[in-house]
CSV table of C-alpha atoms in Angstrom, one decimal:
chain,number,residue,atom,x,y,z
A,14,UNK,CA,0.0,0.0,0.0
A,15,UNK,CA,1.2,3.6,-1.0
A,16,UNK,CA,0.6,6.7,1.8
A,17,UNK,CA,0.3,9.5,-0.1
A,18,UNK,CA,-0.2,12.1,2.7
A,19,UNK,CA,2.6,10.7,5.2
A,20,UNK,CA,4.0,13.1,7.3
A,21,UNK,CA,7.0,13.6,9.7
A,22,UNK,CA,6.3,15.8,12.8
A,23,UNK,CA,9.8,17.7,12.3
A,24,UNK,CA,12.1,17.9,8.7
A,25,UNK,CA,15.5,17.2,10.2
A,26,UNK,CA,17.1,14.2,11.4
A,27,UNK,CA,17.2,13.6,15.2
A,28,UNK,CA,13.9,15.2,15.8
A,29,UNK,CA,11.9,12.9,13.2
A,30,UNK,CA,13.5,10.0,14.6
A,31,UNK,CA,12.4,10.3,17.9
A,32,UNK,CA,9.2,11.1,16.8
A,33,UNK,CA,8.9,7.5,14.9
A,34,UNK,CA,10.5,5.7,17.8
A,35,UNK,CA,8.4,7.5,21.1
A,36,UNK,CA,5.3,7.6,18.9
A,37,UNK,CA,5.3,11.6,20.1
A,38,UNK,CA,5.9,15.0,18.6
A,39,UNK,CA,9.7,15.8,19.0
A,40,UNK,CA,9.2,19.0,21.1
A,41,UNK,CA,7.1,16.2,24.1
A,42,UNK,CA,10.4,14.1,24.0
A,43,UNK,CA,12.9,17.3,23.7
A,44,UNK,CA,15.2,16.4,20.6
A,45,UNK,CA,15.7,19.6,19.0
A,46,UNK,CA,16.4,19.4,15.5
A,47,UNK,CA,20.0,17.6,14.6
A,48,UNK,CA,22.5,16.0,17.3
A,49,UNK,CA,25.7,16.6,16.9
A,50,UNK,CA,29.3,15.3,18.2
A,51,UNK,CA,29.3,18.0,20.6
A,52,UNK,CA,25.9,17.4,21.9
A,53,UNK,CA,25.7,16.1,25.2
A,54,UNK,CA,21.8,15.4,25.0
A,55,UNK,CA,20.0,12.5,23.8
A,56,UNK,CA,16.7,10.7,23.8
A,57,UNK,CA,16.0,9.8,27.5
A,58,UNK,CA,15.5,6.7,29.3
A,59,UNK,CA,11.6,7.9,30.3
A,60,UNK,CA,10.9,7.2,27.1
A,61,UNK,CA,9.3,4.4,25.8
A,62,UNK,CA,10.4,3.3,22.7
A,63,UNK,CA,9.2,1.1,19.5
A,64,UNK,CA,11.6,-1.6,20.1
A,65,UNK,CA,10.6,-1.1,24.2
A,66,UNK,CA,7.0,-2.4,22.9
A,67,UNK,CA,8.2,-5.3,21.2
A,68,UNK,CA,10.1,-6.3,23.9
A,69,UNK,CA,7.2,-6.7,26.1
A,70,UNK,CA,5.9,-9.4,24.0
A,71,UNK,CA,9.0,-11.1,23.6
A,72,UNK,CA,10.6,-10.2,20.5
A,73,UNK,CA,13.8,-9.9,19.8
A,74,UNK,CA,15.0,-6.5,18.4
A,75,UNK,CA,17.7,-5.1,16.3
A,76,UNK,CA,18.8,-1.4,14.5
A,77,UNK,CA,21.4,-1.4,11.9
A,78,UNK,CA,22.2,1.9,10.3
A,79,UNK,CA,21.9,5.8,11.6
A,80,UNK,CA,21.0,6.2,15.0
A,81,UNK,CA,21.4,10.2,15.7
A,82,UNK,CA,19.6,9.8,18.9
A,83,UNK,CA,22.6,10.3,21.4
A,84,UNK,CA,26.3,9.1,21.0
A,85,UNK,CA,27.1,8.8,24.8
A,86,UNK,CA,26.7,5.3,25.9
A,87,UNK,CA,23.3,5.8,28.1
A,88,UNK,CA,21.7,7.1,24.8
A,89,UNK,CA,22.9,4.1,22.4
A,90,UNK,CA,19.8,1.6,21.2
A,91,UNK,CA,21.0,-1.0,23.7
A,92,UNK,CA,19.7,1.2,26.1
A,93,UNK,CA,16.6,2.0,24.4
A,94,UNK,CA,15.2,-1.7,23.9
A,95,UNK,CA,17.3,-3.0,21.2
A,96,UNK,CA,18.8,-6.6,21.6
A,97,UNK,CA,21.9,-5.4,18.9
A,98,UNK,CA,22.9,-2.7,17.1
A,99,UNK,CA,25.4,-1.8,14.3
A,100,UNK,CA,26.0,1.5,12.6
A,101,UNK,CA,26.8,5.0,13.2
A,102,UNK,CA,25.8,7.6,16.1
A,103,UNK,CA,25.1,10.3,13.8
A,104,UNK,CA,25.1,11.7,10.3
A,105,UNK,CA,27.5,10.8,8.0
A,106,UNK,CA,28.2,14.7,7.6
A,107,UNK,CA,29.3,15.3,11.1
A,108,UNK,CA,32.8,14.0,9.6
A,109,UNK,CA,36.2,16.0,9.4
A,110,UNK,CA,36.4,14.2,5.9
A,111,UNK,CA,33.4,15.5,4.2
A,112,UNK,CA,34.6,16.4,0.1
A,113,UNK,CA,32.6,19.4,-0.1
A,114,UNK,CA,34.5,20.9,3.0
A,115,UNK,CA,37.5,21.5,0.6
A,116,UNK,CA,35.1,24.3,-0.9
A,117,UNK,CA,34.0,26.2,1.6
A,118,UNK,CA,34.6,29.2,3.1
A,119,UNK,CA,38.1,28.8,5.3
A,120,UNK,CA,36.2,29.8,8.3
A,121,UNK,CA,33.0,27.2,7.7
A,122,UNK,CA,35.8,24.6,6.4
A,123,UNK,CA,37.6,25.1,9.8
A,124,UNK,CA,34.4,24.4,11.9
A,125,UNK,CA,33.4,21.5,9.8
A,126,UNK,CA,37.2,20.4,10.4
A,127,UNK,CA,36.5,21.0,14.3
A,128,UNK,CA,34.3,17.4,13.9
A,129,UNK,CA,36.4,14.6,16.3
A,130,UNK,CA,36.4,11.5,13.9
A,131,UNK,CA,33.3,9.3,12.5
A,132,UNK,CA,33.3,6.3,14.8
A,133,UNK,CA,31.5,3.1,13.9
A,134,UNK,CA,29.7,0.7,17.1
A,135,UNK,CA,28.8,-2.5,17.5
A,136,UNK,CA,26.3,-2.9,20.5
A,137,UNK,CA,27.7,0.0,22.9
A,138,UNK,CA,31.2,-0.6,21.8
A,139,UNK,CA,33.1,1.9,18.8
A,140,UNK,CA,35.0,-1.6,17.0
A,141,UNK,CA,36.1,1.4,14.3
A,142,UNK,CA,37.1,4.9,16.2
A,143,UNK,CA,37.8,6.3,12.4
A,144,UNK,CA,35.7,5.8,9.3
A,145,UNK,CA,36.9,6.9,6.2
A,146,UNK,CA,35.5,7.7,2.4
A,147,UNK,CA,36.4,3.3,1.5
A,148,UNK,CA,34.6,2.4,4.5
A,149,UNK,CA,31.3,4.6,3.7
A,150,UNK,CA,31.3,2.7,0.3
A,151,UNK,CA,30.6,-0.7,2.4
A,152,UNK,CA,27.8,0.6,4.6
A,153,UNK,CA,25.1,0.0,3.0
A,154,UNK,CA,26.0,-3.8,2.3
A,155,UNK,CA,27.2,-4.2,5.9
A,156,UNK,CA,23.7,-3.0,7.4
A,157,UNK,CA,22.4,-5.4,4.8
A,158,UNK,CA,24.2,-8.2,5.7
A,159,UNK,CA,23.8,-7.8,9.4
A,160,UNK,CA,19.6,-7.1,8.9
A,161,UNK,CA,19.9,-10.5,6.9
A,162,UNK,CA,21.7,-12.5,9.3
A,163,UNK,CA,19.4,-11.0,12.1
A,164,UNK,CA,16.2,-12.2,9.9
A,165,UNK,CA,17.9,-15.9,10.0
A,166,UNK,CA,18.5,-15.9,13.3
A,167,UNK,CA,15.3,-14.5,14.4
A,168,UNK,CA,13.2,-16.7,12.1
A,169,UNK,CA,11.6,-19.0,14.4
A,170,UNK,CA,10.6,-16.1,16.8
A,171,UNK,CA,9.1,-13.0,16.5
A,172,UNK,CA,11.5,-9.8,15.7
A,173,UNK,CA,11.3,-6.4,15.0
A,174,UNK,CA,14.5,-5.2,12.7
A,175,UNK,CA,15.0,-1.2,12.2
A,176,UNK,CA,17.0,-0.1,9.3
A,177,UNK,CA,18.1,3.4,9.1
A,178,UNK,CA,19.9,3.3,6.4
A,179,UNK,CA,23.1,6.1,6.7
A,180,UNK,CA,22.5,6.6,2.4
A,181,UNK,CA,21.1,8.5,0.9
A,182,UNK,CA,22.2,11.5,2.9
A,183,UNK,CA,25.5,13.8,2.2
A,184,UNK,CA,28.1,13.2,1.4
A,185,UNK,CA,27.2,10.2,-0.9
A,186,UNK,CA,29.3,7.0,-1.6
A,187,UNK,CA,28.6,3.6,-3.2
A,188,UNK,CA,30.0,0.1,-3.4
A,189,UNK,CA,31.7,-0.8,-6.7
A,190,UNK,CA,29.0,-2.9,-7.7
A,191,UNK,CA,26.4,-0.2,-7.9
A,192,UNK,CA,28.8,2.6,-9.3
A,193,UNK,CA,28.0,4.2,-12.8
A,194,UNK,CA,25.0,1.8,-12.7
A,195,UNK,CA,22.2,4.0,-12.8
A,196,UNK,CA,20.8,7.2,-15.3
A,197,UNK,CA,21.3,9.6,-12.3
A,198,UNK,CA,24.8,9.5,-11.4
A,199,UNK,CA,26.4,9.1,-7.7
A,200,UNK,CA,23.1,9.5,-6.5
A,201,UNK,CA,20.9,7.3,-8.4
A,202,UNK,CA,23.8,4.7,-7.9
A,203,UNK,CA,23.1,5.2,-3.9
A,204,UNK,CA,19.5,4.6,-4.7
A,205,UNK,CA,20.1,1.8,-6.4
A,206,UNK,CA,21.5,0.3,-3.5
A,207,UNK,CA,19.4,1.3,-1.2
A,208,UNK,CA,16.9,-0.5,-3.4
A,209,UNK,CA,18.9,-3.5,-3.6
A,210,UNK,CA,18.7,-3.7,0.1
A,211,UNK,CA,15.8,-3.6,0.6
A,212,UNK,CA,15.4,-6.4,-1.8
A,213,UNK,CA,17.7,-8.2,-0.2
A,214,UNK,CA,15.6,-8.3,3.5
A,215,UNK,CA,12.5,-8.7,1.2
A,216,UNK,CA,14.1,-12.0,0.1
A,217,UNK,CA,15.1,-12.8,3.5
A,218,UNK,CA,11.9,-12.8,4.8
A,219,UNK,CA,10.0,-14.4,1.6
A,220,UNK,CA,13.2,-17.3,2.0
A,221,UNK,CA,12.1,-17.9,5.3
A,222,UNK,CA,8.1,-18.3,4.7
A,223,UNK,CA,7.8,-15.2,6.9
A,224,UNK,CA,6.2,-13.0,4.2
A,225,UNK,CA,2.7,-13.2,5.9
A,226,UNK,CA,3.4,-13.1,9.6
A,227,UNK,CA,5.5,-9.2,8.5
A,228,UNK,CA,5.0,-6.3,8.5
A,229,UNK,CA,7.0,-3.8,6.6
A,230,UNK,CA,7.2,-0.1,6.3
A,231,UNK,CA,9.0,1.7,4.0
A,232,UNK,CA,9.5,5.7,4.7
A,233,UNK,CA,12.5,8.3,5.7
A,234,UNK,CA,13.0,11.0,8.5
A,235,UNK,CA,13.2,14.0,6.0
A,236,UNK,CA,12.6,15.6,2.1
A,237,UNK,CA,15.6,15.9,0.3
A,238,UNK,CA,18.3,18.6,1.1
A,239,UNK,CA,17.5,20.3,-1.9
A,240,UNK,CA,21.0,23.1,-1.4
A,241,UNK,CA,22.6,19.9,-2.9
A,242,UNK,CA,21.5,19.4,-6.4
A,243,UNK,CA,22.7,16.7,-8.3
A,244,UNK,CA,23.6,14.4,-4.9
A,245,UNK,CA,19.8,15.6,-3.1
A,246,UNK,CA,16.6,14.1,-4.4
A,247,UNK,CA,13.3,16.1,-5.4
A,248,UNK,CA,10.2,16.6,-3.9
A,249,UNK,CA,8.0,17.9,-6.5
A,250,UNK,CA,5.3,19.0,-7.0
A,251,UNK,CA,5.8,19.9,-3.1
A,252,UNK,CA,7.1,23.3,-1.9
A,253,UNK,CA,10.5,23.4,-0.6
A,254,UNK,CA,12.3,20.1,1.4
A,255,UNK,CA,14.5,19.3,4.5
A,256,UNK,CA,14.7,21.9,8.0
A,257,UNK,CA,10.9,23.9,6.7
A,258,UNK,CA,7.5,22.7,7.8
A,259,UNK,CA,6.4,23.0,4.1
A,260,UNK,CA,5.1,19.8,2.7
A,261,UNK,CA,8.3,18.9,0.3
A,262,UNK,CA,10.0,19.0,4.3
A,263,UNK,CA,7.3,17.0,5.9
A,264,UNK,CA,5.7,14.6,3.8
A,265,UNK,CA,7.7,11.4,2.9
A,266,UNK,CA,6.9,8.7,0.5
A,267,UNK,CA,5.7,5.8,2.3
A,268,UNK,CA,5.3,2.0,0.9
A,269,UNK,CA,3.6,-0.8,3.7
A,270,UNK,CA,3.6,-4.6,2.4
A,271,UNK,CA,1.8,-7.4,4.4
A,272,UNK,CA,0.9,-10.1,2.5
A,273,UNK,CA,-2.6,-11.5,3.1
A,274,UNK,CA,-3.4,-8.5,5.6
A,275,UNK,CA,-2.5,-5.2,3.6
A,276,UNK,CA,-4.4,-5.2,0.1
A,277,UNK,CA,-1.5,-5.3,-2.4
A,278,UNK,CA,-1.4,-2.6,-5.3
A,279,UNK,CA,-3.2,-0.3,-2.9
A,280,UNK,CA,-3.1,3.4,-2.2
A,281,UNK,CA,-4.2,5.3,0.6
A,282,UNK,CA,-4.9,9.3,0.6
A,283,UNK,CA,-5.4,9.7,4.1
A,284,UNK,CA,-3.4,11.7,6.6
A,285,UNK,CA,-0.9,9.7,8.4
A,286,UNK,CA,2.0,10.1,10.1
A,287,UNK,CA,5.2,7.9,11.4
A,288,UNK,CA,4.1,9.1,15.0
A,289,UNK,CA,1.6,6.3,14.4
A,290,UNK,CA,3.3,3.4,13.9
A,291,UNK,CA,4.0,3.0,17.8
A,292,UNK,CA,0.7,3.0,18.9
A,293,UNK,CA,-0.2,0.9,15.4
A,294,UNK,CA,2.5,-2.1,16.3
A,295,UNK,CA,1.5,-2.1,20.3
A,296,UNK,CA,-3.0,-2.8,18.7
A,297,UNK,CA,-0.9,-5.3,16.4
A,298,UNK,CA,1.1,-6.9,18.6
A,299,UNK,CA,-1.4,-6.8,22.3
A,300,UNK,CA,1.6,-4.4,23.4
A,301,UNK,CA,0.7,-2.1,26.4
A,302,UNK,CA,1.2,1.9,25.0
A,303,UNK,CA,3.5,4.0,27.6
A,304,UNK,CA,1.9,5.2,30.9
A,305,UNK,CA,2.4,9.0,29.3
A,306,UNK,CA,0.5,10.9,26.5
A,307,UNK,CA,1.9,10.0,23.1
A,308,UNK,CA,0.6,12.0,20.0
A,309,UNK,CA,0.4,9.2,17.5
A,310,UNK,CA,-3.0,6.9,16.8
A,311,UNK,CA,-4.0,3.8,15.5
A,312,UNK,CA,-4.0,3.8,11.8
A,313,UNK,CA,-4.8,-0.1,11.0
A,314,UNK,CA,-8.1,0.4,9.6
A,315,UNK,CA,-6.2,2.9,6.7
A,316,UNK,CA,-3.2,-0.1,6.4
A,317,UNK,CA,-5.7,-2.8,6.3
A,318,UNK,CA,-7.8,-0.5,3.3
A,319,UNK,CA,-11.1,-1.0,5.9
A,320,UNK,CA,-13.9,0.8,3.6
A,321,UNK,CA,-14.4,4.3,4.7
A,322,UNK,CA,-11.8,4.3,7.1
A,323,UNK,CA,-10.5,7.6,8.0
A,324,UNK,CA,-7.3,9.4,9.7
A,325,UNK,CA,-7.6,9.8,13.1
A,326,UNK,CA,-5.6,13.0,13.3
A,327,UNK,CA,-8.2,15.8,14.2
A,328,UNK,CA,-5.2,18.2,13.6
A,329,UNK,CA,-1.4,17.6,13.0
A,330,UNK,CA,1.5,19.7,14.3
A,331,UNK,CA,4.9,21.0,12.7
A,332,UNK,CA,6.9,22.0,15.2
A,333,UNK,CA,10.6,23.3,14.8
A,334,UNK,CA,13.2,23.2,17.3
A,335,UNK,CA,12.4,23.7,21.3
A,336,UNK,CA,8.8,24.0,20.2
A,337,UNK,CA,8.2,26.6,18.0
A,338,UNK,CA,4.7,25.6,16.1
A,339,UNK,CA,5.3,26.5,12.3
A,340,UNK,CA,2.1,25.2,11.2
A,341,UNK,CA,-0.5,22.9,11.7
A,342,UNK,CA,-3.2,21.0,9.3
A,343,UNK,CA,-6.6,18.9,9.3
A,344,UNK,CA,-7.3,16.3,6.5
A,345,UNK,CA,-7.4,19.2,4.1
A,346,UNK,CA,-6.2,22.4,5.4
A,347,UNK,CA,-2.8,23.8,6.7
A,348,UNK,CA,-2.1,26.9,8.4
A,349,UNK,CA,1.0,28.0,8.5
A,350,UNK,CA,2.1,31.0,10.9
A,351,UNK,CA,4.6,33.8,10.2
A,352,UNK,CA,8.1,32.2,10.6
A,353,UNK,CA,11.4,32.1,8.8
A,354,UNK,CA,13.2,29.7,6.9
A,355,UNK,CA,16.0,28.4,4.5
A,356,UNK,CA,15.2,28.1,0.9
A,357,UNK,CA,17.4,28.9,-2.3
A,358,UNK,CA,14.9,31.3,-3.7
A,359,UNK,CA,15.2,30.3,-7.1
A,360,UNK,CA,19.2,29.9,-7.2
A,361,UNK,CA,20.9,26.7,-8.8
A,362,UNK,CA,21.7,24.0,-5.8
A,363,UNK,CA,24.6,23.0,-5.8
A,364,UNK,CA,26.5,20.5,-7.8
A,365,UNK,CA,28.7,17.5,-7.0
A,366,UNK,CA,28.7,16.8,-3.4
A,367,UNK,CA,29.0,20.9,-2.6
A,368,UNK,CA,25.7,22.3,-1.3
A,369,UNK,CA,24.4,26.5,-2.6
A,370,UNK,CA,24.1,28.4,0.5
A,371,UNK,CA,20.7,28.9,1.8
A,372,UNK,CA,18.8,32.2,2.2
A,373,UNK,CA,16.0,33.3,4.9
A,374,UNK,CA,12.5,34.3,3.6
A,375,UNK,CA,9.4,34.7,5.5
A,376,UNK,CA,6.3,33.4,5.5
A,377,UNK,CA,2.9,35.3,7.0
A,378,UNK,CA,-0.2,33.8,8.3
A,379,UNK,CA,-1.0,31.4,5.4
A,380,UNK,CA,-3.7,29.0,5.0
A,381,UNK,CA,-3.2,26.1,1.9
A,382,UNK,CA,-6.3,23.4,0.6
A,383,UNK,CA,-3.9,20.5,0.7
A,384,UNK,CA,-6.3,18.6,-1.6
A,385,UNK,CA,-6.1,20.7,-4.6
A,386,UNK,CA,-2.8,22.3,-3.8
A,387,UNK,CA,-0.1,20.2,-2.3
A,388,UNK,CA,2.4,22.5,-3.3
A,389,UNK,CA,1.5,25.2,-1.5
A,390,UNK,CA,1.4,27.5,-4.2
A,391,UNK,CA,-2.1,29.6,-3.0
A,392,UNK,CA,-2.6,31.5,0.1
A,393,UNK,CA,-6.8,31.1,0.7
A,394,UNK,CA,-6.2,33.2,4.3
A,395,UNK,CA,-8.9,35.8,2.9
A,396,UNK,CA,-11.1,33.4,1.4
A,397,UNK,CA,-11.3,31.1,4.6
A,398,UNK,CA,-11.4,33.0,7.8
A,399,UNK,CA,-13.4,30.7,9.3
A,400,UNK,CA,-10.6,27.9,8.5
A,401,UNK,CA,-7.9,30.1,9.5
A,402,UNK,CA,-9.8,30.7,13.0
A,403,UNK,CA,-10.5,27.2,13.5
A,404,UNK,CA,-7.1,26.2,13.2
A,405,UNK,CA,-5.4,28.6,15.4
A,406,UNK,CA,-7.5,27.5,18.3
């Protein structure tokens, strides 16, 4: 099944994930935008976690890839209801090595030099304390090949395996086997990969004659960073992408297989949101939710294509950093309150690996139909005072 109208509660990194994993808006769980190596905050042990859920009913548990939740040991997934865990504690950016440093300013290339080394963990221990441009080009098969081993292990009980994959975000690099291979250069090769591995747990499951007992969910954390061109995706016909509460930030493509349960081929139009996918597993699973408030609901009558089944989300929040509410929308509408924000304002983005520097533009009180305008193109404010009231309350 295909989500059309998918949303993140926050377009950068750290915040989004916490947001899938606590089933809350960031700003409830206080991650604030994107970690960093010098950040000495991370998610908290109050919180409950996805992988905290499944562990209540026994399953085991497992992330390979991008955590960007905390790097100090108390914030590592071990700590947060994962059995095993291999991959990086942040962004692949947040790395004295980046390519495109070499081009900027001396000042920014000096800060961006001021990152300690990329360190690679296994479980709560860093097994590689510097990862270099050769060992990026492996990441992707090694998070494979550790979610595959995982699925054999874990076959004759029930799991629950989180891949955040470290591609496709900046600076890009690919194995040799998927370089030059697609129409789209270094980043459609990424793709590609991506792609592959997903086939390849796709296999793994189907190999294992687990295809209807799992569930699958395919989404990201983010739109594309659009400042870097040819190695950033698109998110047209959407307005803008990654750090703005506009949808081409906010609303991610979204793919859900369950054979025999989810209605194959299908699409759904319906607001959703990752914040729902806690609350969705713990109905799934006979899970208990956390004592505290989440913000997420139960979207398995949208996933199962139920006839007339709608989102559950009244309204839905976009919040940006400590708490600052940037907008907020119903099934159709979306307000969006006077704020400002990155965009390249018509500019070329940048071009192999370097990103175009972003400029700040505002935005007034502005008030979007979402149904016949999900880029964001026509302020109704004027035309829909009665909307615009309605969704300030």
């Amino acid at each position: 099944m295909k989500f059309t109208d998918f949303e993140v509660s926050s377009a950068v990194c750290s915040a989004s994930r916490a947001a899938l994993l606590t089933g809350c808006y960031h700003a409830r769980v206080g991650i604030r935008g994107a970690l960093a190596p010098q950040s000495t905050i991370g998610l908290s042990a109050d919180e409950v976690t996805l992988a905290e859920i499944c562990q209540q009913k026994g399953y085991a548990t497992a992330c390979f890839g991008k955590w960007h939740l905390g790097h100090h040991p108390k914030f590592l997934p071990l700590q947060h209801g994962f059995d095993v865990y291999f991959g990086l504690p942040y962004s692949n950016d947040m790395w004295p090595l980046h390519p495109a440093y070499a081009d900027l300013p001396a000042a920014a290339a000096e800060r961006k030099r001021g990152f300690p080394a990329l360190p690679l963990i296994e479980g709560n221990t860093v097994v590689d304390p510097e990862v270099t441009g050769a060992d990026q080009t492996q990441l992707t098969t090694r998070y494979t090949e550790h979610a595959v081993r995982f699925i054999e292990q874990s076959k004759d009980r029930a799991f629950f395996l989180y891949v955040p994959h470290t591609m496709v975000h900046v600076p890009l690099f690919v194995s040799d086997k998927f370089k030059g291979k697609s129409q789209r250069g270094l980043f459609g090769d990424v793709v590609m990969e991506v792609d592959w591995s997903v086939g390849q747990i796709l296999d793994a499951i189907g190999d294992h004659g687990l295809d209807e007992n799992t569930l699958v969910i395919f989404t990201s954390d983010n739109g594309p960073w659009l400042a870097y061109g040819d190695h950033a995706g698109s998110a047209h016909p959407l307005r803008e992408g990654k750090g703005t509460a506009f949808e081409g930030g906010c609303r991610e493509p979204t793919l859900m297989r369950w054979p025999g349960t989810i209605p194959a081929g299908t699409t759904c139009d319906e607001l959703a949101a990752t914040i729902d996918i806690l609350p969705t597993v713990a109905a799934l699973i006979g899970a208990e939710l956390p004592p505290h408030k989440i913000d997420g609901q139960d979207i398995t009558p949208l996933m199962v294509g139920q006839p007339g089944a709608q989102s559950r989300h009244e309204v839905f929040y976009f919040y940006y950093g400590a708490g600052e509410l940037r907008a907020v929308r119903d099934r159709r509408w979306k307000l969006h309150f006077p704020h400002t924000y990155g965009t390249l304002a018509g500019r070329p983005a940048g071009t192999g690996g370097g990103p175009t520097p972003y400029t700040q533009a505002e935005i007034g009180l502005s008030l979007f139909d979402l149904k016949t305008d999900p880029g964001e193109t026509t302020n109704l404010a004027d035309q829909h005072p009665d909307v615009v009231e309605r969704l300030q309350r």
